[in-house]
CSV table of C-alpha atoms and ligand atoms in Angstrom, one decimal:
chain,number,residue,atom,x,y,z
A,570,MET,CA,40.0,-7.3,-57.7
A,571,GLU,CA,41.3,-7.3,-61.4
A,572,ILE,CA,39.9,-4.3,-63.5
A,573,LYS,CA,40.2,-4.6,-67.2
A,574,ASN,CA,40.3,-1.1,-68.9
A,575,SER,CA,38.2,-0.1,-71.8
A,576,TYR,CA,40.8,0.4,-74.3
A,577,ASN,CA,41.4,-2.0,-77.3
A,578,PHE,CA,44.3,-2.5,-79.4
A,579,GLN,CA,43.4,-0.8,-82.5
A,580,ASN,CA,44.5,1.7,-85.1
A,581,THR,CA,41.6,1.9,-86.8
A,582,ILE,CA,40.5,5.4,-88.4
A,583,GLN,CA,37.2,6.5,-86.7
A,584,THR,CA,37.0,9.8,-88.3
A,585,VAL,CA,38.3,11.5,-91.6
A,586,PHE,CA,37.9,15.2,-91.3
A,587,PRO,CA,36.8,17.0,-94.4
A,588,ASP,CA,39.2,19.0,-96.4
A,589,THR,CA,42.1,17.4,-95.1
A,590,ILE,CA,45.1,15.4,-96.3
A,591,ALA,CA,43.5,12.3,-95.1
A,592,SER,CA,40.1,13.0,-97.0
A,593,GLU,CA,42.4,13.9,-100.1
A,594,ILE,CA,44.1,10.7,-100.5
A,595,GLY,CA,40.8,9.0,-99.9
A,596,LEU,CA,41.3,7.4,-96.2
A,597,GLU,CA,37.9,6.0,-95.2
A,598,GLU,CA,36.5,5.2,-91.9
A,599,GLY,CA,37.5,1.6,-90.7
A,600,ASP,CA,40.9,1.9,-92.5
A,601,GLN,CA,43.9,0.7,-90.2
A,602,LEU,CA,47.1,2.7,-89.7
A,603,LEU,CA,49.9,0.1,-90.1
A,604,SER,CA,53.0,2.4,-90.0
A,605,ILE,CA,54.5,5.8,-90.6
A,606,ASN,CA,57.8,5.9,-92.6
A,607,GLY,CA,58.2,2.3,-91.7
A,608,GLN,CA,57.7,2.6,-88.0
A,609,LYS,CA,55.1,0.8,-86.3
A,610,ILE,CA,52.7,3.0,-84.3
A,611,LYS,CA,52.7,2.0,-80.7
A,612,ASP,CA,50.4,4.8,-79.3
A,613,VAL,CA,49.6,8.3,-80.1
A,614,ILE,CA,52.9,9.8,-79.0
A,615,ASP,CA,54.5,8.0,-81.9
A,616,TYR,CA,51.7,8.9,-84.0
A,617,ARG,CA,51.9,12.8,-83.2
A,618,PHE,CA,55.7,12.7,-83.6
A,619,LEU,CA,55.9,10.9,-86.7
A,620,ILE,CA,53.4,13.2,-88.5
A,621,HIS,CA,55.4,16.1,-87.9
A,622,ASP,CA,57.4,15.9,-90.9
A,623,GLU,CA,57.2,17.3,-94.6
A,624,GLN,CA,57.4,13.8,-96.3
A,625,ILE,CA,55.8,11.0,-94.7
A,626,GLU,CA,54.9,7.3,-95.9
A,627,LEU,CA,51.7,6.0,-94.7
A,628,GLU,CA,51.1,2.4,-94.7
A,629,ILE,CA,47.4,1.6,-94.9
A,630,GLU,CA,45.2,-1.7,-94.6
A,631,LYS,CA,42.0,-0.8,-96.2
A,632,LYS,CA,38.7,-2.4,-95.1
A,633,SER,CA,39.3,-4.9,-98.0
A,634,GLY,CA,42.5,-6.1,-96.6
A,635,GLU,CA,44.5,-4.4,-99.3
A,636,ILE,CA,47.6,-2.7,-98.4
A,637,ILE,CA,48.6,0.9,-99.8
A,638,ILE,CA,51.4,3.0,-99.3
A,639,PHE,CA,50.8,6.6,-99.5
A,640,ASP,CA,53.6,9.2,-100.0
A,641,ILE,CA,52.7,12.4,-98.5
A,642,GLU,CA,54.1,15.8,-98.9
A,643,LYS,CA,52.9,18.5,-96.4
A,644,ASP,CA,53.6,21.1,-94.2
A,645,TYR,CA,55.8,20.4,-91.2
A,646,ASP,CA,53.0,21.1,-88.7
A,647,GLU,CA,50.2,20.0,-90.9
A,648,ASP,CA,47.8,17.5,-89.3
A,649,LEU,CA,46.6,14.7,-91.5
A,650,GLY,CA,43.0,15.2,-90.3
A,651,LEU,CA,42.4,11.6,-88.7
A,652,ASP,CA,40.9,10.5,-85.6
A,653,PHE,CA,41.1,7.0,-84.3
A,654,SER,CA,38.5,4.9,-82.6
A,655,ASN,CA,40.8,4.7,-79.4
A,656,PRO,CA,42.9,7.9,-78.9
A,657,LEU,CA,45.5,5.9,-77.3
A,658,ILE,CA,45.9,3.3,-79.9
A,659,ASP,CA,46.6,0.5,-77.3
A,660,HIS,CA,46.0,-0.2,-73.8
A,661,ALA,CA,46.1,2.6,-71.0
A,662,LYS,CA,48.7,2.0,-68.4
A,663,SER,CA,47.2,1.0,-64.9
A,664,CYS,CA,49.3,2.5,-61.8
A,665,SER,CA,51.6,0.1,-59.9
A,666,ASN,CA,51.1,2.0,-56.7
A,667,HIS,CA,49.5,1.3,-53.5
A,668,CYS,CA,49.1,4.8,-52.4
A,669,VAL,CA,48.1,4.9,-48.6
A,670,PHE,CA,45.6,7.8,-49.7
A,671,CYS,CA,44.1,6.2,-52.6
A,672,PHE,CA,40.5,7.3,-53.3
A,673,ILE,CA,39.9,4.3,-55.4
A,674,ASP,CA,40.6,2.1,-52.5
A,675,GLN,CA,38.2,3.8,-50.3
A,676,LEU,CA,35.2,3.4,-52.9
A,677,PRO,CA,32.4,1.1,-51.8
A,678,LYS,CA,31.8,-2.3,-53.6
A,679,ASN,CA,29.5,-2.7,-56.6
A,680,LEU,CA,29.9,0.6,-58.3
A,681,ARG,CA,30.5,0.5,-61.9
A,682,SER,CA,33.6,-1.2,-62.9
A,683,THR,CA,35.2,1.7,-64.8
A,684,LEU,CA,35.2,3.6,-61.4
A,685,TYR,CA,37.9,1.3,-60.0
A,686,PHE,CA,40.4,1.8,-62.9
A,687,LYS,CA,43.5,3.2,-61.9
A,688,ASP,CA,45.2,4.9,-64.6
A,689,ASP,CA,48.7,6.0,-64.4
A,690,ASP,CA,49.6,6.6,-68.2
A,691,SER,CA,51.9,9.4,-69.5
A,692,ARG,CA,49.9,9.5,-72.6
A,693,LEU,CA,46.7,10.2,-70.7
A,694,SER,CA,48.7,13.0,-69.0
A,695,PHE,CA,49.5,14.7,-72.6
A,696,LEU,CA,45.9,14.0,-74.0
A,697,GLN,CA,43.7,14.8,-71.2
A,698,GLY,CA,45.7,16.5,-68.3
A,699,ASN,CA,45.8,13.5,-66.0
A,700,PHE,CA,48.3,13.7,-63.3
A,701,ILE,CA,51.1,10.7,-63.2
A,702,THR,CA,53.1,9.3,-60.6
A,703,LEU,CA,56.0,8.3,-63.0
A,704,THR,CA,56.8,5.1,-60.9
A,705,ASN,CA,55.6,2.7,-63.9
A,706,MET,CA,57.9,4.4,-66.4
A,707,SER,CA,61.2,2.8,-67.6
A,708,GLN,CA,64.2,5.1,-68.4
A,709,ASP,CA,63.4,4.4,-72.3
A,710,GLU,CA,59.8,5.7,-71.7
A,711,ILE,CA,61.0,8.9,-69.8
A,712,ASN,CA,63.8,9.2,-72.5
A,713,ARG,CA,61.1,9.1,-75.2
A,714,MET,CA,59.1,11.7,-73.4
A,715,ILE,CA,62.0,14.1,-73.5
A,716,GLN,CA,63.0,13.1,-77.3
A,717,TYR,CA,59.5,13.6,-78.4
A,718,ARG,CA,58.8,16.6,-76.3
A,719,ILE,CA,55.8,15.6,-74.4
A,720,SER,CA,54.8,18.7,-72.5
A,721,PRO,CA,53.2,19.6,-70.2
A,722,VAL,CA,53.8,16.7,-67.9
A,723,ASN,CA,51.4,16.7,-64.9
A,724,VAL,CA,53.0,14.9,-62.0
A,725,SER,CA,51.5,13.6,-58.7
A,726,ILE,CA,54.5,14.5,-56.7
A,727,HIS,CA,53.2,14.5,-53.0
A,728,THR,CA,56.8,15.0,-51.7
A,729,THR,CA,60.2,15.2,-52.9
A,730,ASN,CA,61.6,13.2,-49.9
A,731,PRO,CA,62.6,9.9,-51.4
A,732,SER,CA,61.8,7.9,-48.4
A,733,LEU,CA,58.4,9.4,-47.7
A,734,ARG,CA,57.3,9.4,-51.3
A,735,LYS,CA,58.0,5.5,-51.1
A,736,LYS,CA,56.1,5.1,-48.0
A,737,MET,CA,53.3,7.2,-49.4
A,738,LEU,CA,52.9,5.4,-52.8
A,739,ARG,CA,54.0,2.2,-51.6
A,740,HIS,CA,56.1,1.8,-54.6
A,741,PRO,CA,60.0,0.9,-54.4
A,742,ASP,CA,60.7,3.3,-57.2
A,743,ALA,CA,58.6,6.2,-56.0
A,744,GLY,CA,61.9,8.0,-54.4
A,745,ASN,CA,63.6,9.2,-57.3
A,746,VAL,CA,60.7,11.8,-58.6
A,747,LEU,CA,63.0,14.9,-58.1
A,748,GLU,CA,65.5,13.5,-60.1
A,749,THR,CA,63.1,12.7,-63.1
A,750,LEU,CA,61.6,16.2,-62.6
A,751,LYS,CA,65.1,17.5,-63.0
A,752,ARG,CA,65.5,15.8,-66.2
A,753,PHE,CA,62.3,17.2,-67.6
A,754,HIS,CA,63.5,20.7,-66.2
A,755,GLU,CA,66.8,20.2,-68.0
A,756,ALA,CA,65.0,19.4,-71.2
A,757,ASN,CA,62.8,22.3,-70.9
A,758,LEU,CA,59.6,20.3,-70.7
A,759,GLU,CA,56.7,22.3,-68.9
A,760,ILE,CA,55.6,20.6,-65.7
A,761,ASN,CA,52.6,21.0,-63.5
A,762,GLY,CA,52.7,19.3,-60.1
A,763,GLN,CA,50.0,18.2,-57.7
A,764,ILE,CA,50.2,17.4,-53.8
A,765,VAL,CA,47.8,15.5,-52.0
A,766,LEU,CA,48.3,16.9,-48.5
A,767,ILE,CA,48.0,14.6,-45.4
A,768,PRO,CA,48.2,15.7,-41.8
A,769,GLU,CA,51.3,14.3,-39.9
A,770,MET,CA,52.9,12.9,-43.0
A,771,ASN,CA,53.7,15.4,-46.0
A,772,ASP,CA,52.7,18.6,-44.2
A,773,GLY,CA,54.6,21.0,-42.2
A,774,GLU,CA,58.4,20.8,-42.5
A,775,GLU,CA,58.1,18.0,-45.2
A,776,LEU,CA,56.0,20.4,-47.3
A,777,GLU,CA,58.3,23.1,-46.7
A,778,ARG,CA,61.0,20.9,-48.1
A,779,THR,CA,59.0,20.0,-51.1
A,780,MET,CA,58.2,23.5,-51.9
A,781,GLU,CA,61.8,24.6,-51.6
A,782,ASP,CA,63.0,21.8,-54.1
A,783,LEU,CA,60.3,22.4,-56.7
A,784,TYR,CA,60.7,26.2,-56.4
A,785,ASN,CA,64.2,25.6,-58.1
A,786,LEU,CA,62.3,23.9,-61.0
A,787,TYR,CA,60.8,27.1,-62.1
A,788,PRO,CA,60.2,28.1,-64.9
A,789,THR,CA,59.7,24.5,-66.4
A,790,LEU,CA,57.7,23.8,-63.3
A,791,GLN,CA,54.5,26.3,-64.0
A,792,SER,CA,52.3,25.6,-61.0
A,793,VAL,CA,51.7,23.2,-58.1
A,794,ALA,CA,48.2,22.4,-56.7
A,795,ILE,CA,48.0,21.5,-53.1
A,796,VAL,CA,44.7,19.5,-52.2
A,797,PRO,CA,44.0,17.8,-48.9
A,798,VAL,CA,43.2,14.1,-48.7
A,799,GLY,CA,39.9,13.0,-49.1
A,800,LEU,CA,38.9,10.0,-46.9
A,801,THR,CA,35.5,8.1,-47.1
A,802,ARG,CA,33.8,5.9,-44.5
A,803,HIS,CA,34.7,2.8,-46.6
A,804,ARG,CA,38.3,3.0,-45.4
A,805,LYS,CA,38.4,-0.5,-44.1
A,806,ASN,CA,41.8,-2.4,-43.3
A,807,LEU,CA,43.7,0.6,-44.8
A,808,PHE,CA,46.5,2.8,-43.7
A,809,PRO,CA,45.2,4.9,-40.8
A,810,LEU,CA,44.8,8.4,-41.9
A,811,ARG,CA,42.9,11.4,-40.7
A,812,ASP,CA,41.4,14.6,-41.9
A,813,PHE,CA,42.9,18.0,-41.1
A,814,THR,CA,41.7,19.8,-38.2
A,815,GLU,CA,40.6,23.5,-38.7
A,816,ASP,CA,43.6,24.6,-37.1
A,817,GLU,CA,46.1,22.5,-39.2
A,818,LEU,CA,44.3,24.1,-42.5
A,819,LEU,CA,44.7,27.5,-41.3
A,820,ARG,CA,48.4,26.8,-40.4
A,821,THR,CA,48.8,25.1,-43.9
A,822,ILE,CA,47.2,28.2,-45.4
A,823,ASN,CA,49.8,30.7,-43.6
A,824,GLN,CA,52.6,28.2,-44.6
A,825,VAL,CA,51.7,28.3,-48.3
A,826,GLU,CA,50.7,32.0,-48.5
A,827,LYS,CA,54.1,32.7,-47.1
A,828,MET,CA,55.9,30.7,-49.9
A,829,GLN,CA,53.6,32.3,-52.4
A,830,LYS,CA,54.8,35.7,-51.3
A,831,LYS,CA,58.6,34.7,-51.6
A,832,CYS,CA,57.9,33.3,-55.0
A,833,LEU,CA,55.8,36.3,-56.5
A,834,GLU,CA,58.6,38.6,-55.3
A,835,SER,CA,61.6,36.5,-56.6
A,836,ILE,CA,60.1,35.0,-59.7
A,837,GLY,CA,56.9,36.7,-60.4
A,838,THR,CA,54.5,33.9,-60.0
A,839,ARG,CA,52.9,32.5,-56.9
A,840,LEU,CA,53.6,28.9,-58.1
A,841,PHE,CA,52.0,27.0,-55.4
A,842,PHE,CA,48.1,27.3,-55.2
A,843,LEU,CA,45.8,25.6,-52.4
A,844,SER,CA,42.8,24.0,-53.5
A,845,ASP,CA,39.3,25.6,-52.3
A,846,GLU,CA,38.7,23.0,-49.7
A,847,PHE,CA,41.4,24.6,-47.7
A,848,TYR,CA,39.7,27.9,-47.4
A,849,LEU,CA,36.1,26.8,-47.3
A,850,LYS,CA,36.8,24.1,-44.7
A,851,ALA,CA,38.8,26.4,-42.5
A,852,LYS,CA,36.1,28.9,-43.0
A,853,LYS,CA,38.6,31.5,-44.4
A,854,SER,CA,38.1,34.0,-47.1
A,855,LEU,CA,39.0,33.0,-50.5
A,856,PRO,CA,42.0,34.6,-52.4
A,857,GLN,CA,41.2,37.3,-55.0
A,858,GLU,CA,40.7,36.4,-58.9
A,859,GLU,CA,44.1,37.8,-59.4
A,860,ASP,CA,45.8,35.6,-56.9
A,861,TYR,CA,44.8,32.8,-59.0
A,862,GLU,CA,47.0,34.0,-62.0
A,863,GLY,CA,44.5,32.7,-64.6
A,864,TYR,CA,43.5,29.6,-62.7
A,865,PRO,CA,46.3,27.1,-64.1
A,866,GLN,CA,45.0,24.4,-61.8
A,867,ILE,CA,41.1,25.0,-61.7
A,868,GLU,CA,40.6,21.2,-62.9
A,869,ASN,CA,42.1,20.4,-59.2
A,870,GLY,CA,39.6,22.4,-57.5
A,871,VAL,CA,42.1,25.4,-57.1
A,872,GLY,CA,40.0,28.7,-57.6
A,873,MET,CA,36.8,27.0,-59.0
A,874,THR,CA,34.8,28.8,-56.2
A,875,ARG,CA,36.4,32.1,-57.0
A,876,SER,CA,36.0,31.7,-60.5
A,877,PHE,CA,32.4,30.7,-60.3
A,878,LEU,CA,31.5,33.9,-58.0
A,879,GLU,CA,33.3,36.1,-60.5
A,880,GLU,CA,31.5,34.7,-63.5
A,881,ILE,CA,28.2,35.0,-61.9
A,882,ASP,CA,28.4,38.8,-61.3
A,883,GLN,CA,29.5,39.0,-64.9
A,884,ALA,CA,26.7,37.2,-66.4
A,885,LEU,CA,24.3,38.6,-64.1
A,886,GLU,CA,25.3,42.1,-64.9
A,887,LYS,CA,24.8,41.2,-68.5
A,888,SER,CA,21.6,39.5,-68.6
A,889,LYS,CA,19.6,40.9,-65.3
A,890,ASP,CA,17.4,43.0,-67.3
A,891,TYR,CA,16.7,40.3,-70.0
A,892,LEU,CA,15.8,38.0,-67.2
A,893,ASN,CA,13.6,40.2,-65.2
A,894,LYS,CA,11.7,40.9,-68.4
A,895,LYS,CA,11.1,37.1,-68.7
A,896,ILE,CA,9.9,36.5,-65.4
A,897,THR,CA,7.4,39.7,-65.4
A,898,GLY,CA,4.2,38.2,-64.1
A,899,LYS,CA,5.5,35.0,-62.5
A,900,SER,CA,7.2,34.3,-59.2
A,901,LEU,CA,9.5,31.3,-59.1
A,902,LYS,CA,10.8,29.2,-56.4
A,903,ILE,CA,14.2,27.4,-57.4
A,904,ALA,CA,15.8,24.9,-55.1
A,905,PHE,CA,19.5,24.8,-55.3
A,906,ALA,CA,21.0,21.5,-54.2
A,907,THR,CA,24.6,21.5,-53.2
A,908,SER,CA,27.2,20.0,-51.3
A,909,THR,CA,27.9,21.0,-47.8
A,910,LEU,CA,31.2,22.6,-48.8
A,911,SER,CA,29.4,25.0,-51.1
A,912,LYS,CA,26.6,25.8,-49.0
A,913,GLU,CA,28.0,29.3,-48.2
A,914,THR,CA,29.1,29.7,-51.9
A,915,MET,CA,25.5,29.0,-53.0
A,916,LEU,CA,24.0,31.3,-50.2
A,917,LYS,CA,26.0,34.1,-51.7
A,918,ILE,CA,24.6,33.3,-55.2
A,919,LYS,CA,21.0,33.3,-53.7
A,920,GLU,CA,21.6,36.7,-52.2
A,921,LYS,CA,22.8,38.0,-55.6
A,922,LEU,CA,20.1,36.4,-57.7
A,923,GLU,CA,17.4,37.4,-55.1
A,924,ARG,CA,18.8,41.2,-55.0
A,925,ASP,CA,18.9,41.4,-59.0
A,926,ILE,CA,15.8,39.3,-59.8
A,927,PRO,CA,12.9,40.2,-57.3
A,928,ASN,CA,10.5,37.7,-58.6
A,929,LEU,CA,12.9,34.8,-57.9
A,930,SER,CA,13.0,33.1,-54.6
A,931,ILE,CA,15.9,30.5,-53.9
A,932,ASP,CA,16.2,27.9,-51.1
A,933,VAL,CA,19.7,26.4,-50.7
A,934,TYR,CA,19.6,22.6,-49.8
A,935,PRO,CA,23.0,21.3,-48.6
A,936,VAL,CA,23.2,17.6,-48.9
A,937,GLU,CA,25.1,15.4,-46.8
A,938,ASN,CA,27.2,12.8,-48.3
A,939,ASN,CA,26.0,9.6,-46.4
A,940,PHE,CA,27.1,7.3,-49.3
A,941,PHE,CA,30.9,8.2,-49.0
A,942,GLY,CA,30.8,9.7,-45.5
A,943,ARG,CA,30.1,13.1,-44.2
A,944,SER,CA,33.7,14.4,-44.4
A,945,VAL,CA,33.4,13.8,-48.3
A,946,ASN,CA,31.9,17.2,-48.7
A,947,VAL,CA,32.1,18.1,-52.5
A,948,SER,CA,29.4,18.4,-54.9
A,949,GLY,CA,31.4,16.1,-57.6
A,950,LEU,CA,31.0,13.0,-55.3
A,951,LEU,CA,27.2,13.5,-54.5
A,952,THR,CA,25.1,10.7,-55.3
A,953,GLY,CA,21.7,10.1,-56.4
A,954,HIS,CA,20.5,8.2,-53.1
A,955,ASP,CA,21.5,10.9,-50.8
A,956,LEU,CA,19.8,13.5,-53.0
A,957,LEU,CA,16.6,11.5,-53.2
A,958,ASP,CA,16.8,10.9,-49.4
A,959,GLN,CA,17.3,14.5,-48.6
A,960,LEU,CA,15.3,16.5,-51.1
A,961,LYS,CA,12.1,14.0,-51.5
A,962,GLY,CA,9.0,16.3,-50.8
A,963,ILE,CA,10.7,19.7,-50.9
A,964,GLU,CA,8.5,22.3,-52.4
A,965,ALA,CA,9.8,24.1,-55.4
A,966,ASP,CA,9.1,24.9,-59.0
A,967,ALA,CA,12.3,23.2,-60.1
A,968,ILE,CA,15.5,21.9,-58.7
A,969,MET,CA,19.0,22.8,-59.8
A,970,LEU,CA,21.6,20.2,-59.3
A,971,PRO,CA,25.2,20.6,-59.3
A,972,ARG,CA,26.2,19.6,-62.8
A,973,ASN,CA,29.5,17.9,-61.8
A,974,MET,CA,27.7,15.1,-59.6
A,975,PHE,CA,27.1,13.9,-63.1
A,976,ARG,CA,30.0,12.1,-65.2
A,977,GLU,CA,30.9,14.6,-68.0
A,978,ASP,CA,30.1,12.4,-71.0
A,979,MET,CA,26.6,11.1,-69.9
A,980,LEU,CA,24.4,12.3,-67.4
A,981,ILE,CA,24.8,9.5,-64.7
A,982,THR,CA,25.7,9.7,-61.2
A,983,LEU,CA,28.2,7.7,-59.3
A,984,ASP,CA,25.6,5.4,-58.0
A,985,ASP,CA,24.1,5.1,-61.7
A,986,GLN,CA,21.1,7.5,-61.4
A,987,THR,CA,20.4,9.3,-64.5
A,988,ASP,CA,18.9,12.9,-64.4
A,989,GLU,CA,15.6,11.6,-65.8
A,990,SER,CA,15.2,9.1,-63.0
A,991,LEU,CA,15.9,11.6,-60.4
A,992,SER,CA,13.4,13.9,-61.8
A,993,LYS,CA,10.7,11.3,-61.7
A,994,GLN,CA,11.5,10.2,-58.3
A,995,LEU,CA,11.7,13.8,-56.9
A,996,GLU,CA,8.6,14.5,-58.9
A,997,GLN,CA,10.4,17.8,-60.0
A,998,GLU,CA,11.7,19.4,-63.1
A,999,ILE,CA,15.6,19.0,-62.9
A,1000,TYR,CA,18.1,21.6,-64.3
A,1001,LEU,CA,22.1,21.3,-64.2
A,1002,GLY,CA,23.9,24.2,-62.6
A,1003,SER,CA,27.6,24.3,-63.8
A,1004,TRP,CA,30.4,25.6,-62.0
A,1005,ASP,CA,31.1,27.9,-64.8
A,1006,GLY,CA,28.9,30.9,-63.9
A,1007,PHE,CA,28.0,31.9,-67.4
A,1008,LYS,CA,26.5,28.5,-68.1
A,1009,PHE,CA,24.8,28.5,-64.6
A,1010,ILE,CA,23.0,31.8,-65.6
A,1011,ASN,CA,22.0,30.1,-68.9
A,1012,GLU,CA,20.6,27.2,-67.2
A,1013,LEU,CA,18.6,29.5,-64.9
A,1014,GLU,CA,17.1,31.3,-68.2
A,1015,LYS,CA,16.0,27.8,-69.0
A,1016,VAL,CA,14.1,27.3,-65.8
A,1017,ILE,CA,12.6,30.6,-65.9
A,1018,ASP,CA,11.6,29.9,-69.8
A,1019,ASN,CA,10.1,26.6,-68.8
A,1020,GLU,CA,8.3,27.1,-65.6
B,2547,LIG,S1,48.5,6.6,-58.3
B,2547,LIG,FE1,47.9,6.0,-56.0
B,2547,LIG,S2,46.1,7.4,-55.9
B,2547,LIG,FE2,46.4,7.1,-58.0
B,2547,LIG,S3,45.2,5.6,-58.6
B,2547,LIG,FE3,47.1,4.7,-58.2
B,2547,LIG,S4,47.2,4.0,-56.0
B,2547,LIG,FE4,45.5,5.3,-56.5
C-alpha cells in the first residue's frame, strides 16, 4: 500500500511571535522564507543551524509576491521568533526497512491512513524524540548531523550484530549501526538507544553482546530502553514470531539487572532500562523510583507505572483533605477501565483512593484487547469497540478511561471513536485518567465536582 504523508513542501511562516526579531522587522503570517545567508532552506535542521549567527541575511517573499532582503544583527543564540506551517519544512522521510517485528505491518486494514505511515526521519528524532534506524541516511546526511551537532539522536539499535540487524530490519545497510554510533560518539553527540527484544532472536547471548558494545559508547550513549516485541493477531503471512514466556521474561530481567549493576559500579548509571511490560508480564515487583534515574526513557514505557504510583501518592497526600471535603454528603462509585496489563496497578490505586477517601468506591475493569489480540495488553492500544463491548451496562456514577487510548492531539481512539461518542453509547459520563498521577487526581476532582 502506498501511504502518502501529510507534510507539504512549504517554508510558509505560520506564526510570528510578539516582541521578537521577526515581529520587529514586520514579518507576517503567510510570508515565505526563501533563504538565509544565500542558502536555500531544505529543512528545520538547516534553519536552526543557519539562524545561529550574529549577522544574518533573510530573503523573504511577501504574500504580495514582493521579495525583500532583511539584514539582521542579533545575539548568537537569539531566536527569530517564527513558526512554520510545517515544522519540518519539507517531506518527512519514510523508512526503507521491512522489520520482521514491525507493528504497522500487523495492523488490521481499514484504519485511518496516518496510522500506516512509517516514519524514519532524523529530523523527527531531533524535533519530537522519534527513534530512527539510520538505514535510510546517506553518509552526507550523517556528516550533516555531526557538522550541525544534531543531538540527542534517538536510535532504534535492536542489536549490534551486523548480520542479525540486517535480518531483523531486512535492509542491506542495517549492519553498520555500531560504526555510525561510534562516529556520533567520537563527535560527542548525545545518543539514546532502543532495543525491541524478540525471543530466540536478539535476546540471551545476542543481547549480552549488544549491551557490551553499547556500554563502550558511554557517556555519549545516555540510556537504552529494552522493550519486548508486540504481536497482534493480524500477523498474516509475516515472519513467524512469538511472545516471551514468563521464564524468559524473568531470565531477561536477571540478565539486564546484572548488567545494570556492572554499569552502576563502573560508570555510575544503569544505562540499560527494561520497559514496565517485562516486570508486569513476569509478575515481578517493579524497580524503585531511584532505579529509573529520572526516567530518561519514560516515553518508551520505561518506569511509567512506578512514576504513576509515586505521583498518585504525592498528589493524594496533598489533596486528600480537600477531596474529602468536596465529597462530604455524597457517595460516588467510579469505574476505572484499564488494560489487562495495568489491572494490578489500578487495583493498587483503588486501594489507596478508597483508604484515603472513604466516600469513594471504585471498580476496576480490565478490558481485553480483542481488536489487536489478547497478547496486546497495554492501555495505549485499547479501542473504542472493545471498550463498548465489555463495559456496556456497568453500574457506576462515572467511568474513567485511560487518556492514552486517545491520540494526543485529538480525542479519537485508534478505531475512530471520540470520547463523546463513547460517552453516548455507554450512557455514562466519561473522564480521562492520564498516566501522570497529578493529572489523574485532578481529573478525579472533576468527577467529584460534577457527579
Ligand atoms: S523501522 Fe521497522 S519497525 Fe519502524 S516503521 Fe520501519 S519497518 Fe516498521
